[in-house]
Short mmCIF file of C-alpha atoms and ligand atoms in Angstrom, two decimals:
data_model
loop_
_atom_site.label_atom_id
_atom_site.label_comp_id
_atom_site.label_asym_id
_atom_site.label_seq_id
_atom_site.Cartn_x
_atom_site.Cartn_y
_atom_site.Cartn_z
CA UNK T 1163 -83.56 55.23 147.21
CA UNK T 1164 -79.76 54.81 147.28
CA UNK T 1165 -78.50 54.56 143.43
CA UNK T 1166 -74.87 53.67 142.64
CA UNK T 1167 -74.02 55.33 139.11
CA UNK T 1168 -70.72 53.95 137.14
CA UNK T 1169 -69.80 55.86 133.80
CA UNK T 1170 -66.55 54.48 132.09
CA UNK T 1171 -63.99 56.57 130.43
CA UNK T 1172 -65.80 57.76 127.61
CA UNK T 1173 -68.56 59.03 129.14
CA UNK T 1174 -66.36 61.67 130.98
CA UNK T 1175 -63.87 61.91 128.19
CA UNK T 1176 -63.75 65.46 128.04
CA UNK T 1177 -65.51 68.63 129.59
CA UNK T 1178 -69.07 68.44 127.80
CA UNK T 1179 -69.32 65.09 128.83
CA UNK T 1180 -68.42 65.52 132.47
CA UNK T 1181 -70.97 68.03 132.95
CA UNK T 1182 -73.65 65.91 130.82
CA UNK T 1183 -72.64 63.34 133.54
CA UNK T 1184 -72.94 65.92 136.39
CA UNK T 1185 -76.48 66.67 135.06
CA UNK T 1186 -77.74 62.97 135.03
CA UNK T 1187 -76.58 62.54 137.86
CA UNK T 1188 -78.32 65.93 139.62
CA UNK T 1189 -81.22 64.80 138.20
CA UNK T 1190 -81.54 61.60 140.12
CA UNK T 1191 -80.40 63.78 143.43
CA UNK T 1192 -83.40 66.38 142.95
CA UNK T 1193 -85.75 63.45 142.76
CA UNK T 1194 -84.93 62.72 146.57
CA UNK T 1195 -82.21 59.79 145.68
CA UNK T 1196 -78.86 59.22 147.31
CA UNK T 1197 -76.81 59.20 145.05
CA UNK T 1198 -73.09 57.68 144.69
CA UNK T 1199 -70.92 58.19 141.21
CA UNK T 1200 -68.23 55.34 140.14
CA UNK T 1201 -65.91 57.11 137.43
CA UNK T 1202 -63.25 55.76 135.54
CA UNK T 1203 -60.12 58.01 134.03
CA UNK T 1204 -61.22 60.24 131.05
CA UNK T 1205 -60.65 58.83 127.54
CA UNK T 1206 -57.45 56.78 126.79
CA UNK T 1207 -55.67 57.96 130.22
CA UNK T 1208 -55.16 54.80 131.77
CA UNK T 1209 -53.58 53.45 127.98
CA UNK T 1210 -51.32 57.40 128.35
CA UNK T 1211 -50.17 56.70 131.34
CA UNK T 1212 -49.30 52.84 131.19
CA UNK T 1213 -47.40 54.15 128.18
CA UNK T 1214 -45.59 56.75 129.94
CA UNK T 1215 -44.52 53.79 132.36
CA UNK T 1216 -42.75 51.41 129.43
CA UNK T 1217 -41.09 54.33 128.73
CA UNK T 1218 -39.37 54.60 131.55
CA UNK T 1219 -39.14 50.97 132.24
CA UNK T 1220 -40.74 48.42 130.29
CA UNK T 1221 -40.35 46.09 133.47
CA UNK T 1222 -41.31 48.54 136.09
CA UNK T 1223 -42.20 47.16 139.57
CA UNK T 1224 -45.93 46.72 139.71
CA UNK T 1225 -46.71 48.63 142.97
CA UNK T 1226 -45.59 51.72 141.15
CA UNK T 1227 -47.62 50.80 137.90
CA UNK T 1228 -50.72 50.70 140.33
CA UNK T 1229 -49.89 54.36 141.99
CA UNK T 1230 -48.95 56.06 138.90
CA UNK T 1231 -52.55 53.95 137.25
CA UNK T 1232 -54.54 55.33 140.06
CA UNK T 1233 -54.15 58.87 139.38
CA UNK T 1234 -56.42 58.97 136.55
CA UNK T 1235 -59.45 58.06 138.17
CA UNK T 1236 -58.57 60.92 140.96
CA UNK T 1237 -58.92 62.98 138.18
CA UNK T 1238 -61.78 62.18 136.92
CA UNK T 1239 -63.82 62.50 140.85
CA UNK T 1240 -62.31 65.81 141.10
CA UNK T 1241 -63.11 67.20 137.92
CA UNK T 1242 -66.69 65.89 138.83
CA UNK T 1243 -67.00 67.19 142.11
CA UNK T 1244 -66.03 70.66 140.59
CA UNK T 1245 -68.27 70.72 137.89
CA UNK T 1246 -71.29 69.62 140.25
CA UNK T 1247 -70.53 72.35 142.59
CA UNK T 1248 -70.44 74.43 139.62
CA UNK T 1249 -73.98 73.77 138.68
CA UNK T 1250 -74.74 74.42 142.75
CA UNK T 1251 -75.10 70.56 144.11
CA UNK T 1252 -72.96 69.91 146.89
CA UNK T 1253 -70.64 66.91 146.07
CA UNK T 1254 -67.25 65.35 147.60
CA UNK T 1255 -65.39 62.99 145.70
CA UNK T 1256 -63.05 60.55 147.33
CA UNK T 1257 -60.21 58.02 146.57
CA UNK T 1258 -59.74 54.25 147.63
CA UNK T 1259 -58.09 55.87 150.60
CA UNK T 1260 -60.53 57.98 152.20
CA UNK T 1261 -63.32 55.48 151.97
CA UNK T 1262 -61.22 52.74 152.60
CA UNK T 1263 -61.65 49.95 150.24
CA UNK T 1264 -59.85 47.46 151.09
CA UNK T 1265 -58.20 44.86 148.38
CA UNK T 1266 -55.93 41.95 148.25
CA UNK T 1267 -52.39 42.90 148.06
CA UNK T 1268 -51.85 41.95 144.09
CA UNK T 1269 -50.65 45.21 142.19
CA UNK T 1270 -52.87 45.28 139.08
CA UNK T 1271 -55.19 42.49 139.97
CA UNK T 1272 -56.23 43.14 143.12
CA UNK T 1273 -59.42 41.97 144.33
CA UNK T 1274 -61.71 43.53 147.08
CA UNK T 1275 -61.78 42.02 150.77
CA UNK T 1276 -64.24 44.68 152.57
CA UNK T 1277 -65.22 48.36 152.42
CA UNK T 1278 -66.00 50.79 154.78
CA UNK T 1279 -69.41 52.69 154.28
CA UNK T 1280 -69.16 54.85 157.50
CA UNK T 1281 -67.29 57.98 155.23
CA UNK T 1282 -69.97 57.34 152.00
CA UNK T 1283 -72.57 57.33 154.41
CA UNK T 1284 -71.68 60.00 156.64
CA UNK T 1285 -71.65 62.49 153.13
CA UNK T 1286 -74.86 60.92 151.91
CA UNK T 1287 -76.19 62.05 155.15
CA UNK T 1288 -75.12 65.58 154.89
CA UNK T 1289 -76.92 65.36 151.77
CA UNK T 1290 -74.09 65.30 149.14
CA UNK T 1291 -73.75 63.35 146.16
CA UNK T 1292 -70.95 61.23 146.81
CA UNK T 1293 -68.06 60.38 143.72
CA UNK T 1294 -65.89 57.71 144.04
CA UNK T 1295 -62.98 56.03 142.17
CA UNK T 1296 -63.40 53.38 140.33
CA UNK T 1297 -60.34 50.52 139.65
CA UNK T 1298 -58.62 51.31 142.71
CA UNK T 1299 -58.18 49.84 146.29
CA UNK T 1300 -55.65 50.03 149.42
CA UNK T 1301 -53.97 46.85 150.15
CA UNK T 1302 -52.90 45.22 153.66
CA UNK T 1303 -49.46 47.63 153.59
CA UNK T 1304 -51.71 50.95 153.05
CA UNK T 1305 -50.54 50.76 149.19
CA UNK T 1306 -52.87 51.92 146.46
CA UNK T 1307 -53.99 48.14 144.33
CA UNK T 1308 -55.72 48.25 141.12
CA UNK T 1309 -58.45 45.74 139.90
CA UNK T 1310 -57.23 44.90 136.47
CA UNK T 1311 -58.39 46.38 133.31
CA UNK T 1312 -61.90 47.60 133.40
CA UNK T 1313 -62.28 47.22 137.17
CA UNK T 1314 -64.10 50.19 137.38
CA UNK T 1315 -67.51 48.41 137.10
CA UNK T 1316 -66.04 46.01 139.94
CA UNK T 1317 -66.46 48.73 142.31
CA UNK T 1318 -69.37 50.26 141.17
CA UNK T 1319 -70.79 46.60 142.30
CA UNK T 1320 -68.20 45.99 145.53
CA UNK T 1321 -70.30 49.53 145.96
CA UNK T 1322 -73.68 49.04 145.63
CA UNK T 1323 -73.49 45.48 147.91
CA UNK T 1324 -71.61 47.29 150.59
CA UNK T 1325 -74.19 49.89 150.59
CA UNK T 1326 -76.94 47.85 150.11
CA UNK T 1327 -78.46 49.91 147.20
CA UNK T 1328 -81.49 50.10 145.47
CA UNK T 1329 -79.83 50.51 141.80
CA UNK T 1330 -76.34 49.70 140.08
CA UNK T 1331 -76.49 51.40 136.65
CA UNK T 1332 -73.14 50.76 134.69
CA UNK T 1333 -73.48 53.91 132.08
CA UNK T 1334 -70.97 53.38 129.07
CA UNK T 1335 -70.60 54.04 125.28
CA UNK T 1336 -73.38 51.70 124.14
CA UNK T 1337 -76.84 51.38 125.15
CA UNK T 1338 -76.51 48.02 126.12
CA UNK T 1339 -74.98 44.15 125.99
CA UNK T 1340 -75.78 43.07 122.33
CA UNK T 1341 -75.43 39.63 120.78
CA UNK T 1342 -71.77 40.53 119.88
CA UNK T 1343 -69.62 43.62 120.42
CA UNK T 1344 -71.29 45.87 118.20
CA UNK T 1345 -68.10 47.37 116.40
CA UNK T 1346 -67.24 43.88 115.33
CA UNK T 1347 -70.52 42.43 113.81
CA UNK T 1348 -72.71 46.09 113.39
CA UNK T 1349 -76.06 44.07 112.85
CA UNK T 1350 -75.80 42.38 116.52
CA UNK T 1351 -78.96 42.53 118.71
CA UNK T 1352 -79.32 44.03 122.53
CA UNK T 1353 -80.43 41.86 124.80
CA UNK T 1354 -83.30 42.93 126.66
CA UNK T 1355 -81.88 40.74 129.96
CA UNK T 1356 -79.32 38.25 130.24
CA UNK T 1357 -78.28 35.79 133.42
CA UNK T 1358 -75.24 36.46 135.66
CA UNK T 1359 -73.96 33.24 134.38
CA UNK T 1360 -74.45 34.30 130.64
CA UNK T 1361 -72.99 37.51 131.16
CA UNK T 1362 -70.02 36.13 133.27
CA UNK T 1363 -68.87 33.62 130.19
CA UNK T 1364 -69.48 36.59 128.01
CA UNK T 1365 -67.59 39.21 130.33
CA UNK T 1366 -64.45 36.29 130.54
CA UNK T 1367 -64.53 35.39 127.14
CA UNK T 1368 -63.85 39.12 126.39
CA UNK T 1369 -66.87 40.87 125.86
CA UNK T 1370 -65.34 44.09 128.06
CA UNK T 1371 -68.82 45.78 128.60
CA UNK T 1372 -68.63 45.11 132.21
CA UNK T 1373 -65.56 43.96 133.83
CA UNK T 1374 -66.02 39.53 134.89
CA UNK T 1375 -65.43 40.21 138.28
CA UNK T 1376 -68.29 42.91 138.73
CA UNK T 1377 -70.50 40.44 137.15
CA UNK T 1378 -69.08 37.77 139.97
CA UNK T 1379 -69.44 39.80 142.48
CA UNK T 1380 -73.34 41.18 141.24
CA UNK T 1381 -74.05 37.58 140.87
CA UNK T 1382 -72.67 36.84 144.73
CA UNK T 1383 -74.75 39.46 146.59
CA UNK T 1384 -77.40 39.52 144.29
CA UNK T 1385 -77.11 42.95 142.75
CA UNK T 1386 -79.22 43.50 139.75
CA UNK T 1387 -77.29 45.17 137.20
CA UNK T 1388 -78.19 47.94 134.62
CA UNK T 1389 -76.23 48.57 131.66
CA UNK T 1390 -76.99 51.36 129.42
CA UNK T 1391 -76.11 54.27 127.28
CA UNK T 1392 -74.71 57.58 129.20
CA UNK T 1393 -75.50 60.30 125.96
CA UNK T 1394 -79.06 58.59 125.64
CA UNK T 1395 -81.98 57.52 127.17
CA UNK T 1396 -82.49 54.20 125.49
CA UNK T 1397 -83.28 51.73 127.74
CA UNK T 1398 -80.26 49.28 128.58
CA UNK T 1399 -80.10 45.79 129.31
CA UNK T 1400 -80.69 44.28 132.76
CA UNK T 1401 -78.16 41.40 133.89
CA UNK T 1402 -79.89 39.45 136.89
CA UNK T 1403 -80.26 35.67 138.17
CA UNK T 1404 -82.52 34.49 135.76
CA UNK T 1405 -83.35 36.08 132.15
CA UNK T 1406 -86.12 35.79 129.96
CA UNK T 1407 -84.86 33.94 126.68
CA UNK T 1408 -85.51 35.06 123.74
CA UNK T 1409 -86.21 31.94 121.77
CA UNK T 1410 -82.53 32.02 121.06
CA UNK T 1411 -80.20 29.41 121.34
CA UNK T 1412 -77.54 31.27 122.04
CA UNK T 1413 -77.34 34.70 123.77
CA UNK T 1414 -73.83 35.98 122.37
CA UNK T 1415 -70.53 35.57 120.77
CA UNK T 1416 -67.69 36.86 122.56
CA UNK T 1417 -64.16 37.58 121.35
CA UNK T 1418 -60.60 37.87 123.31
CA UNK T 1419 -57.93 39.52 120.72
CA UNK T 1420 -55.54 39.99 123.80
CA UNK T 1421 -54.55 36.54 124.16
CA UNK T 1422 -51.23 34.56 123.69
CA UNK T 1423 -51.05 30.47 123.22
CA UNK T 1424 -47.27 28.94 125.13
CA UNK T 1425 -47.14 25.33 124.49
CA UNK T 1426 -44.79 23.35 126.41
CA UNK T 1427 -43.03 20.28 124.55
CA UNK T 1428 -41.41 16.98 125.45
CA UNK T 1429 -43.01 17.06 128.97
CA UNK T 1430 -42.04 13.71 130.37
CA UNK T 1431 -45.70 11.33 130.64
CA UNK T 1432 -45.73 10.90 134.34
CA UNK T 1433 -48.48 12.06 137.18
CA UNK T 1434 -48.33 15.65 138.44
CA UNK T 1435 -46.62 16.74 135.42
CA UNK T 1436 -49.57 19.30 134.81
CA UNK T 1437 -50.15 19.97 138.51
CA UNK T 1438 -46.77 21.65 138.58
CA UNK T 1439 -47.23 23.44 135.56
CA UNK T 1440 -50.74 25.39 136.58
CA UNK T 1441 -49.43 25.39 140.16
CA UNK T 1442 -46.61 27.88 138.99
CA UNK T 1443 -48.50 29.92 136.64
CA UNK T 1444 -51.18 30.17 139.53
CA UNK T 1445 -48.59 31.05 142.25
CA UNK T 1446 -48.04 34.27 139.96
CA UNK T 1447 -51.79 34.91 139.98
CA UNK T 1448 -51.54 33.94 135.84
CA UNK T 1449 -55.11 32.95 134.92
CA UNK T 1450 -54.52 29.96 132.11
CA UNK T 1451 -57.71 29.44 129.70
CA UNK T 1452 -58.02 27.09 127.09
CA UNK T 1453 -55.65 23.70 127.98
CA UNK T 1454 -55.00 21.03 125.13
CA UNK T 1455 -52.53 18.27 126.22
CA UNK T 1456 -51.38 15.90 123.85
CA UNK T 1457 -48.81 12.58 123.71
CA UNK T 1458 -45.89 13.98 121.99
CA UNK T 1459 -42.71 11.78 120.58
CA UNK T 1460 -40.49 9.06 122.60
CA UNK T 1461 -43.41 9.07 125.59
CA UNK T 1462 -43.45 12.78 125.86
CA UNK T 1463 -46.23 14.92 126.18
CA UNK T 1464 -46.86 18.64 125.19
CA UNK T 1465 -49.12 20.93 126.88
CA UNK T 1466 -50.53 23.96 125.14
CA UNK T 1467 -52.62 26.45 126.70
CA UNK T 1468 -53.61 30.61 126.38
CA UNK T 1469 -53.11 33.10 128.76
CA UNK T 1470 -53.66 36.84 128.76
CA UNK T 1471 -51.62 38.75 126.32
CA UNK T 1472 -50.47 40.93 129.31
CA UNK T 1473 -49.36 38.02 131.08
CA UNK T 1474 -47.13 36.19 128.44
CA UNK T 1475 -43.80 37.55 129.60
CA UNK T 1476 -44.09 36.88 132.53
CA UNK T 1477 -45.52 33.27 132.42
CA UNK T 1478 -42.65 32.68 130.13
CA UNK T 1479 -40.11 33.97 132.99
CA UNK T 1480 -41.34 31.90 135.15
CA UNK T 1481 -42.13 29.15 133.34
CA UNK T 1482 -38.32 28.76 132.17
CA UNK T 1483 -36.65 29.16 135.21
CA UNK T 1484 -38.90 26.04 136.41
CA UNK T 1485 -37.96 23.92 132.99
CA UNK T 1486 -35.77 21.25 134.85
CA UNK T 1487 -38.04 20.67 137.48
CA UNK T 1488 -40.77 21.43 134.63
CA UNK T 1489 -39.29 18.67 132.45
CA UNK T 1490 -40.60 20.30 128.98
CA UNK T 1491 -37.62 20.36 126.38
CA UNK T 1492 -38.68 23.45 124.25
CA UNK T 1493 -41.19 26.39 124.72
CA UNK T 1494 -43.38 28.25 122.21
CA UNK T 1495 -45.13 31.38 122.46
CA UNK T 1496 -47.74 32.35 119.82
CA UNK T 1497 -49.34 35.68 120.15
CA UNK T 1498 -51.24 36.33 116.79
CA UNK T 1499 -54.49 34.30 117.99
CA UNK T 1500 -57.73 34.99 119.39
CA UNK T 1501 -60.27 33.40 121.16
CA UNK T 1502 -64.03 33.07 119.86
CA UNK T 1503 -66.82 31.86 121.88
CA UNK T 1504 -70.29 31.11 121.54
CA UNK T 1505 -72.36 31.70 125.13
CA UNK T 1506 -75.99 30.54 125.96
CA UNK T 1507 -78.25 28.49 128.43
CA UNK T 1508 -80.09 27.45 125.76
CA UNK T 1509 -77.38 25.01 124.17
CA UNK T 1510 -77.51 23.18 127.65
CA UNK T 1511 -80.75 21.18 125.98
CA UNK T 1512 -79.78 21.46 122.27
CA UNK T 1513 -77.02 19.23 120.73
CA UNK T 1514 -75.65 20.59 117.43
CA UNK T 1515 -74.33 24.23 118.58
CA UNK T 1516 -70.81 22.51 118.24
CA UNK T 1517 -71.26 21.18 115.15
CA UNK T 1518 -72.94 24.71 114.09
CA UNK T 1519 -70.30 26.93 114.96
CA UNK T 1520 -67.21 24.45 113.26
CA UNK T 1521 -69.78 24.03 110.18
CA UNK T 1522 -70.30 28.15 110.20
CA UNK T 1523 -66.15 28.00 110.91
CA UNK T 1524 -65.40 25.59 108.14
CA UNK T 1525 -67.57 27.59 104.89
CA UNK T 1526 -65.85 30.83 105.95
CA UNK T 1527 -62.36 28.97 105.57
CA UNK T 1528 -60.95 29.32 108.94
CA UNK T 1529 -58.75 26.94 111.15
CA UNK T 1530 -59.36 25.99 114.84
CA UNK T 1531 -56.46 25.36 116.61
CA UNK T 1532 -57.63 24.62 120.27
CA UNK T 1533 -61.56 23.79 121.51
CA UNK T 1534 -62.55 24.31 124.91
CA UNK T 1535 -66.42 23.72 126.34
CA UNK T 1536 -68.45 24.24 129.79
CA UNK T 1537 -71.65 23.64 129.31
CA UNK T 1538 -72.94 26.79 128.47
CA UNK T 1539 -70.11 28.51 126.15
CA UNK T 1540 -67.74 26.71 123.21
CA UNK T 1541 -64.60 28.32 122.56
CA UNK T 1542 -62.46 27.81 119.79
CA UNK T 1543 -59.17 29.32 119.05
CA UNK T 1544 -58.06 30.86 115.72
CA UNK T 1545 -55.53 32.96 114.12
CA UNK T 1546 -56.24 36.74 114.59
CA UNK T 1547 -55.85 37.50 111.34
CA UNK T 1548 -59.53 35.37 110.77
CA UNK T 1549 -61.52 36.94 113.74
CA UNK T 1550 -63.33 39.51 112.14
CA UNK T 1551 -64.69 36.92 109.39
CA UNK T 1552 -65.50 34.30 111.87
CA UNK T 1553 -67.07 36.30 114.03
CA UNK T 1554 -69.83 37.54 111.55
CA UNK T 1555 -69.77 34.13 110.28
CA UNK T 1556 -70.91 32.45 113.55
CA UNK T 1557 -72.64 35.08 114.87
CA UNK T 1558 -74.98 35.04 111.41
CA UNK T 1559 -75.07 31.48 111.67
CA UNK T 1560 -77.00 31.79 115.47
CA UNK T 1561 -78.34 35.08 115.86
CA UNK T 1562 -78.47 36.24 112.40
CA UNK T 1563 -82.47 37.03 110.82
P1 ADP Z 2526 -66.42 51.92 129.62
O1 ADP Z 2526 -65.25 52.82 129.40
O2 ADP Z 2526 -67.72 52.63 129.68
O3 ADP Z 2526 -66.21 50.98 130.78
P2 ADP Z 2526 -65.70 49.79 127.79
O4 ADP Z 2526 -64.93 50.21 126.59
O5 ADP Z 2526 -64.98 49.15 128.91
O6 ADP Z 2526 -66.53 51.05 128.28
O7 ADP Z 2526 -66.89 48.81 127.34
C1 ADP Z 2526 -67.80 49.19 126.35
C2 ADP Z 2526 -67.39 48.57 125.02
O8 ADP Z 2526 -67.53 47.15 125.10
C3 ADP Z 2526 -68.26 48.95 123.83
O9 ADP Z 2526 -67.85 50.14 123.23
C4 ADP Z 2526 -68.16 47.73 122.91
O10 ADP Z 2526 -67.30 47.97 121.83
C5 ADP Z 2526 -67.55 46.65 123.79
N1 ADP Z 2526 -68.30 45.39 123.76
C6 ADP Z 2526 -67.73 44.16 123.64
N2 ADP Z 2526 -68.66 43.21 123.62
C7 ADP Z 2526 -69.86 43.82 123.76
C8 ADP Z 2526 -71.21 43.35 123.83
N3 ADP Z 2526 -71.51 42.05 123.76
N4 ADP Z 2526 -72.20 44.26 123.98
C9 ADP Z 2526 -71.91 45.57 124.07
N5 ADP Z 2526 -70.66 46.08 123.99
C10 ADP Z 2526 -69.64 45.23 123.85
N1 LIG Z 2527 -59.46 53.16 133.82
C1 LIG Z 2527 -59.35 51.72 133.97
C2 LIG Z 2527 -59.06 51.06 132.63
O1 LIG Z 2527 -58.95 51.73 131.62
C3 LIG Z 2527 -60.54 51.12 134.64
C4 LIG Z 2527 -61.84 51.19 133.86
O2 LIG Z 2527 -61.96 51.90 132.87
O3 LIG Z 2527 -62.78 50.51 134.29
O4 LIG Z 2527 -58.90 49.88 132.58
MG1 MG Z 2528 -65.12 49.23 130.96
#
């Protein structure tokens, strides 16, 4: 069996942890697997060294961000490597570079375009276990790309389709996907299973468990996921095509603290008006989420929307030096809101999960601002001052006993 193995930051924090990681994995190796390791950086490095960075230069050019990013993961495989040899295994770790994983050329959101198995495969065969970076790729120009925040599970995925393995185990600091993020609302559930399409709304909507992309990507090739605990043995949730339900309505509540809202005012009320809005945010790969449009003054329009907290500035930038062509007369940036959704198949067939959440909304006291729907997630958007309270509120409200 060929078993791809991801453990995020935590789990190889510090040294007892990296060999507790270098023992799981063994294990798996003396049962006759192949085994290949995903690692993220240890603890908070990525958070050190983007800090490090605005120090610096608060606007430094992103290319840079993604080389000086990359380093902590090439920690983490070495450190790895060394403590499995320690123990006697033989092991090789190896960057974006030396497998060659190839990526789009968009510093800090890169996304992957093919990998090379030849080098993995040529280590597995010499009967190594095999660790690899996670978050990290090599662009068209030979430049190291990373994946975004949490992109470490995207490669553990890219991974285990490439290879064409047996088992993708994402290994992290819970034992599981619950009902809600677990350090928000402490009584939340695990899930047993839940569907690709489930766990992608969840995954978007800011549940970071596993990164949305590796969830795309699992969903795309058909790669059944495993999430569970690295320190224990409880078993973890799987995330496949289709999941048992649990005679729940819903399967989660996610929340998104790292948003920002920009509304756009006195917009002139003509055709096209929003295709050139979303056309420049998109032409500087700025995802836009939540949209409310609405007829202003004098036959004007305004145009509100969220974006990533990390993207604000920049949207702004280019957002202003568009406004004539734009034709908005003022701009507005918010950035104490979140975003709170509610995520499940089940509400496909069952009206009322609307009204449920606003009702469970309204007898805590809190606000919505913005509403957004597909048809198997509603999103509302609040101030982030209310999020803890409305999360327990609507989470009690679906999933509670
Ligand atoms: P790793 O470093 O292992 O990738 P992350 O911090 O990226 O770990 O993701 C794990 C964290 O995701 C948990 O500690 C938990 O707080 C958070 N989380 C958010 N939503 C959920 C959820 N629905 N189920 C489980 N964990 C969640
Ligand atoms: N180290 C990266 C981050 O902190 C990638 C990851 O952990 O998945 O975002
Ligand atoms: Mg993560």
């Amino acid at each position: 069996m060929l078993v791809v193995k991801k453990f995020g930051g935590t789990s190889v924090g510090n040294k007892d942890r990296i060999f507790n990681v270098a023992r799981r994995c063994i294990e798996d190796y003396k049962k006759g697997n192949q085994v290949v390791v995903v690692l993220s950086a240890m603890g908070d490095t990525t958070d050190d060294l983007l800090a490090k960075a605005e120090e610096i230069n608060p606007k430094a050019p992103k290319r840079e961000v993604d080389m000086l990013l990359a380093c902590g993961e090439q920690t983490s495989v070495a450190l790895m490597a060394m403590a499995m040899a320690k123990l006697g295994v033989p092991a090789v770790s190896l960057n974006a570079f030396q497998v060659a994983m190839h990526t789009t050329s968009a510093y800090g959101n890169a996304r992957f375009k093919r990998i090379d198995t030849d080098r993995i495969m040529s280590e597995l065969e010499l009967n190594k276990i095999v660790i690899v970076t996670g978050f990290q790729g090599v662009n068209k120009y030979d430049d190291i790309t990373t994946l975004g925040r949490g992109g470490s599970d995207t490669t553990a995925v890219a991974l285990a389709a490439a290879l064409h393995a047996d088992a993708c185990e994402i290994y992290t600091d819970v034992d599981g996907v619950y009902t809600c993020d677990p350090r928000i609302v402490p009584e939340a559930r695990k899930l047993k299973e839940i569907s690709y399409d489930e766990m992608l709304e969840m995954a978007t909507l800011g549940a970071k468990v596993l990164h949305n992309r590796s969830v795309e990507l699992a969903k795309k090739y058909n790669v059944p996921l495993v999430v569970r605990s690295s320190l224990t043995d409880a078993e973890g949730t799987l995330v496949k095509e289709e999941a048992k339900v649990e005679g729940m309505l819903i399967s989660g509540v996610a929340v998104d603290k790292d948003v920002a809202r920009i509304a756009l005012i006195g917009l002139k009320n003509e055709p096209g008006i929003a295709f050139k809005v979303f056309d420049c945010l998109a032409k500087h790969n700025i995802n836009v989420d939540v949209i409310l449009q609405s007829i202003g003054r004098d036959n004007t329009k305004d145009i509100s929307f969220t974006v990533a907290l990390t993207d604000v500035d920049e949207a702004l930038d280019v957002l202003k030096k568009e406004q004539n062509h734009l034709t908005f007369q003022k701009i507005e940036e918010e950035t104490d809101v979140a975003k709170l959704s509610v995520v499940g198949a089940g509400m496909q067939t069952n009206a009322g999960v609307a009204a449920g959440m606003f009702e469970a909304l309204y007898n805590v006291g809190v606000n919505i601002r913005m509403i957004s729907t597909s048809e198997i997630r509603i999103t509302v958007l609040i101030d982030k001052n209310d999020v803890d309270v409305a999360t327990r509120a609507v989470h009690d409200k679906f999933i509670g006993d």
